[in-house]
XYZ file of C-alpha atoms in Angstrom:
283
model
C 0.103 0.127 0.199
C 2.802 2.476 0.763
C 4.669 1.664 -2.136
C 1.487 2.413 -4.312
C 1.349 5.660 -2.468
C 5.022 6.582 -3.319
C 4.290 5.646 -7.054
C 1.534 7.783 -7.166
C 2.939 10.918 -5.511
C 4.111 12.737 -9.127
C 0.406 12.484 -9.968
C -1.217 14.048 -6.922
C -1.974 17.439 -6.397
C 0.526 19.717 -3.729
C -1.692 19.593 -1.105
C -2.583 15.950 -1.368
C 1.225 15.292 -1.606
C 1.520 16.726 1.667
C -0.909 14.281 3.193
C 0.652 11.345 1.462
C 4.137 12.491 2.741
C 2.458 12.124 6.384
C 1.119 8.581 5.514
C 4.637 7.774 4.457
C 6.416 9.072 7.510
C 4.252 7.327 9.985
C 1.682 5.056 8.523
C 0.502 3.609 11.970
C -0.123 6.942 13.667
C -1.849 8.159 10.508
C -4.215 5.168 10.761
C -5.110 5.957 14.301
C -5.347 9.999 14.107
C -8.543 12.117 13.675
C -9.000 13.879 10.581
C -8.611 17.054 12.227
C -5.102 15.982 13.501
C -4.237 14.542 10.230
C -5.135 18.029 8.470
C -3.221 20.073 11.191
C -0.236 17.839 10.656
C -0.345 18.067 7.057
C -1.068 21.511 6.632
C -4.033 21.103 4.625
C -7.699 21.182 4.982
C -9.704 18.288 6.242
C -11.643 17.814 2.848
C -8.072 17.509 1.393
C -7.250 14.526 3.539
C -10.692 12.922 2.307
C -9.941 13.718 -1.204
C -6.366 12.581 -0.991
C -8.046 8.990 0.152
C -10.246 9.133 -3.054
C -7.423 9.784 -5.170
C -6.080 6.872 -4.039
C -9.384 4.974 -4.980
C -10.553 4.617 -1.355
C -14.117 5.411 -0.376
C -13.212 7.860 1.957
C -10.797 8.078 5.284
C -12.346 5.300 7.160
C -11.724 2.908 4.243
C -8.304 4.048 3.796
C -7.637 3.808 7.443
C -8.890 0.292 7.762
C -6.881 -1.267 4.917
C -3.833 1.010 6.217
C -4.141 -0.720 9.484
C -4.097 -4.131 7.974
C -1.420 -3.426 5.596
C 1.637 -5.293 5.743
C 3.617 -2.189 5.932
C 2.162 -1.351 9.129
C 3.090 -4.874 10.514
C -0.491 -6.440 10.759
C -0.794 -8.074 7.381
C 1.210 -10.598 5.837
C 4.790 -9.747 5.290
C 5.834 -9.704 1.244
C 9.392 -10.647 0.438
C 9.787 -11.031 -3.220
C 12.440 -13.811 -3.672
C 13.827 -13.620 -7.482
C 14.928 -17.005 -9.104
C 18.454 -17.118 -9.938
C 20.618 -19.264 -12.150
C 21.710 -21.549 -9.395
C 18.472 -22.461 -8.194
C 17.435 -26.146 -8.021
C 13.950 -27.015 -8.856
C 12.732 -27.173 -5.649
C 13.956 -23.763 -5.139
C 11.950 -22.416 -8.146
C 9.130 -24.450 -7.055
C 9.306 -22.288 -3.516
C 9.972 -18.835 -4.911
C 7.317 -19.049 -7.327
C 4.700 -20.529 -5.334
C 5.550 -18.114 -2.076
C 6.065 -14.780 -4.425
C 2.445 -15.946 -5.861
C 0.743 -16.165 -2.777
C 2.267 -13.293 -1.039
C 1.302 -11.168 -3.692
C -2.294 -12.264 -3.799
C -2.177 -11.725 0.084
C -0.756 -8.455 -0.245
C -3.329 -7.546 -3.099
C -6.357 -8.568 -0.733
C -4.976 -6.430 2.224
C -4.318 -3.400 0.124
C -6.981 -3.434 -2.611
C -9.778 -0.958 -2.513
C -13.037 -1.699 -3.228
C -14.270 1.699 -4.484
C -12.593 1.139 -8.087
C -13.789 -2.114 -8.418
C -17.445 -1.107 -7.662
C -17.048 1.319 -10.222
C -15.691 -0.824 -12.873
C -18.250 -3.699 -12.284
C -20.943 -0.989 -12.270
C -19.711 0.762 -15.469
C -19.348 -3.222 -17.207
C -22.947 -4.150 -15.848
C -24.347 -0.925 -17.349
C -22.746 -2.059 -20.469
C -24.300 -5.185 -20.331
C -27.810 -3.715 -19.677
C -27.579 -1.539 -22.735
C -26.254 -4.339 -24.908
C -23.252 -1.999 -25.918
C -19.409 -3.431 -26.181
C -16.715 -4.303 -23.783
C -13.245 -4.515 -25.742
C -10.282 -5.669 -23.590
C -6.946 -4.502 -24.852
C -3.477 -5.660 -24.053
C -0.130 -6.093 -25.821
C 2.363 -9.107 -25.303
C 1.984 -11.010 -22.122
C -0.876 -8.872 -21.225
C -2.485 -9.519 -24.398
C -2.984 -13.292 -23.132
C -4.734 -11.800 -19.886
C -7.140 -9.605 -21.959
C -7.850 -13.143 -23.924
C -8.601 -14.717 -20.812
C -10.857 -11.684 -19.689
C -12.806 -11.850 -22.788
C -13.456 -15.676 -22.841
C -14.551 -14.834 -18.698
C -17.036 -12.134 -19.748
C -18.493 -13.496 -22.886
C -20.001 -16.310 -20.966
C -21.888 -13.816 -19.153
C -23.585 -13.004 -22.140
C -21.699 -9.774 -22.804
C -20.811 -8.650 -25.921
C -16.801 -8.626 -25.579
C -13.874 -8.890 -27.700
C -10.047 -8.985 -27.069
C -7.452 -7.143 -29.130
C -3.564 -7.660 -29.106
C -2.654 -5.833 -31.875
C -2.059 -2.291 -31.676
C -3.235 -1.139 -34.721
C -6.543 -3.086 -34.394
C -6.743 -1.531 -30.731
C -6.729 1.992 -32.411
C -9.053 1.111 -35.159
C -11.715 -0.557 -33.009
C -11.326 2.355 -30.332
C -12.487 4.907 -33.186
C -15.670 3.241 -33.404
C -16.601 3.034 -29.660
C -19.171 5.710 -28.404
C -20.803 6.327 -25.227
C -21.958 3.142 -23.055
C -18.956 1.091 -24.442
C -16.202 0.122 -21.947
C -12.519 -0.183 -22.904
C -10.464 -2.538 -20.324
C -6.814 -1.801 -20.952
C -4.207 -4.109 -19.167
C -0.353 -3.278 -19.036
C 2.149 -4.630 -16.652
C 4.360 -1.287 -17.003
C 1.910 1.260 -18.253
C 3.671 2.680 -20.452
C 2.977 0.910 -24.001
C 2.543 3.931 -26.105
C 0.361 2.685 -28.398
C -2.050 1.207 -25.561
C -2.376 4.664 -24.114
C -2.974 5.949 -27.466
C -5.945 3.617 -27.979
C -7.322 4.404 -24.311
C -7.099 7.950 -25.057
C -9.048 7.842 -28.412
C -11.894 5.404 -26.716
C -11.892 8.157 -23.940
C -12.427 10.825 -26.708
C -15.173 9.072 -28.181
C -17.193 8.572 -25.212
C -16.466 5.159 -24.058
C -15.881 4.249 -20.455
C -12.060 3.418 -19.823
C -10.845 0.806 -17.031
C -7.277 0.684 -16.763
C -5.512 -2.525 -14.703
C -1.932 -1.546 -14.165
C 0.553 -0.292 -11.897
C 0.216 2.980 -9.844
C 1.852 6.029 -10.764
C 2.158 5.134 -14.360
C 0.950 7.081 -17.462
C -1.615 4.513 -18.079
C -2.875 4.938 -14.546
C -3.770 8.231 -15.291
C -5.024 7.802 -18.722
C -8.501 6.260 -17.767
C -11.714 6.742 -15.924
C -11.130 3.783 -13.450
C -7.873 2.784 -12.183
C -7.721 -0.931 -10.794
C -4.155 -1.017 -9.386
C -2.079 -4.049 -9.631
C 1.137 -3.277 -7.472
C 3.942 -5.578 -7.087
C 7.836 -5.638 -7.009
C 8.424 -7.654 -10.052
C 10.330 -5.664 -12.690
C 8.152 -5.126 -15.818
C 10.915 -5.579 -18.001
C 11.265 -9.084 -17.198
C 11.340 -11.799 -19.923
C 8.905 -13.875 -18.298
C 6.558 -12.193 -16.027
C 4.989 -14.605 -13.287
C 3.217 -12.648 -10.442
C 2.346 -9.816 -12.817
C 0.394 -12.075 -14.939
C -1.062 -13.785 -12.289
C -2.244 -10.594 -10.303
C -3.861 -9.258 -13.413
C -5.840 -12.922 -13.851
C -6.800 -12.486 -10.259
C -8.099 -9.014 -10.717
C -10.107 -10.132 -13.947
C -11.697 -13.058 -12.028
C -12.724 -10.823 -8.765
C -14.187 -8.268 -11.753
C -15.999 -10.912 -13.592
C -17.723 -12.255 -10.201
C -18.586 -8.984 -9.236
C -20.411 -8.255 -13.021
C -22.128 -11.703 -12.727
C -23.698 -10.843 -9.062
C -24.847 -7.607 -10.465
C -26.341 -9.372 -13.340
C -28.090 -11.780 -11.181
C -30.496 -14.518 -11.664
C -31.084 -13.557 -15.270
C -27.445 -15.266 -15.807
C -28.097 -18.808 -14.574
C -30.243 -19.937 -17.522
C -27.647 -19.390 -19.946
C -24.731 -20.826 -17.787
C -26.654 -23.832 -17.478
C -27.250 -23.901 -21.284
C -23.417 -23.569 -21.853
C -22.827 -26.520 -19.323
C -25.308 -28.877 -20.855
C -24.145 -28.074 -24.740
C -20.571 -28.928 -23.662
C -21.182 -32.174 -22.270
C -20.964 -33.512 -25.640
C -17.738 -32.344 -26.159
C -16.538 -34.822 -23.399
C -15.796 -38.635 -22.845
C -18.342 -40.393 -20.855
């Protein structure tokens, strides 16, 4: 959580940066002090403290404090130590490191994630379903595979959805979107120029843009809704592991939230899919 705040510092307003510095200086104290005292120590107004919490993706100060108090960085959560795989590691070492890194990243996300952006994203996607508009998933390279997985999950919900991994096709398709449509852009680094161009184009055309990427990245600032996916794995790794799995996890959470919003109307079509797939299996 504190890593995400550090990464987001440059994008915050000057007054909100002072609140952020107060959190980073003593997270435990911040989680316990009343808003009036926090505002006094940061030299800002009480609404600015709340605005900072919302800028970080939380519903307000109470929600922010709750997650901060349970954060591993404050000492109450699960400690997260990323252990890189080395050339001299045995198969047993690799097994332990990959599994431990993944489990720790998932638990850290559980402790740090804010429900507010997820709620907004789920509401936007469910609204697109209701109006029978389009949901498009954009990703390049490894993130393109995650986009395909997302499309596979959402089309089963009866949503008109498609995934594009080619930057030219993303721009072409974004040119045809409009109000009521949604774009979900997925990127580990959040710095892919072509992807940001497609998101900006979709946004100009009136589509709702949801970005799943690292905090503080250019892409995080480019969308209407930012779903933070932060981890210590370098985004220039040849074979990303934790980042890909974390993105898949967030997509699973998002798809489940949308399915719950759709409600009982979804059950008949899921049963029909299951029934029709039985003929594809051996007895």
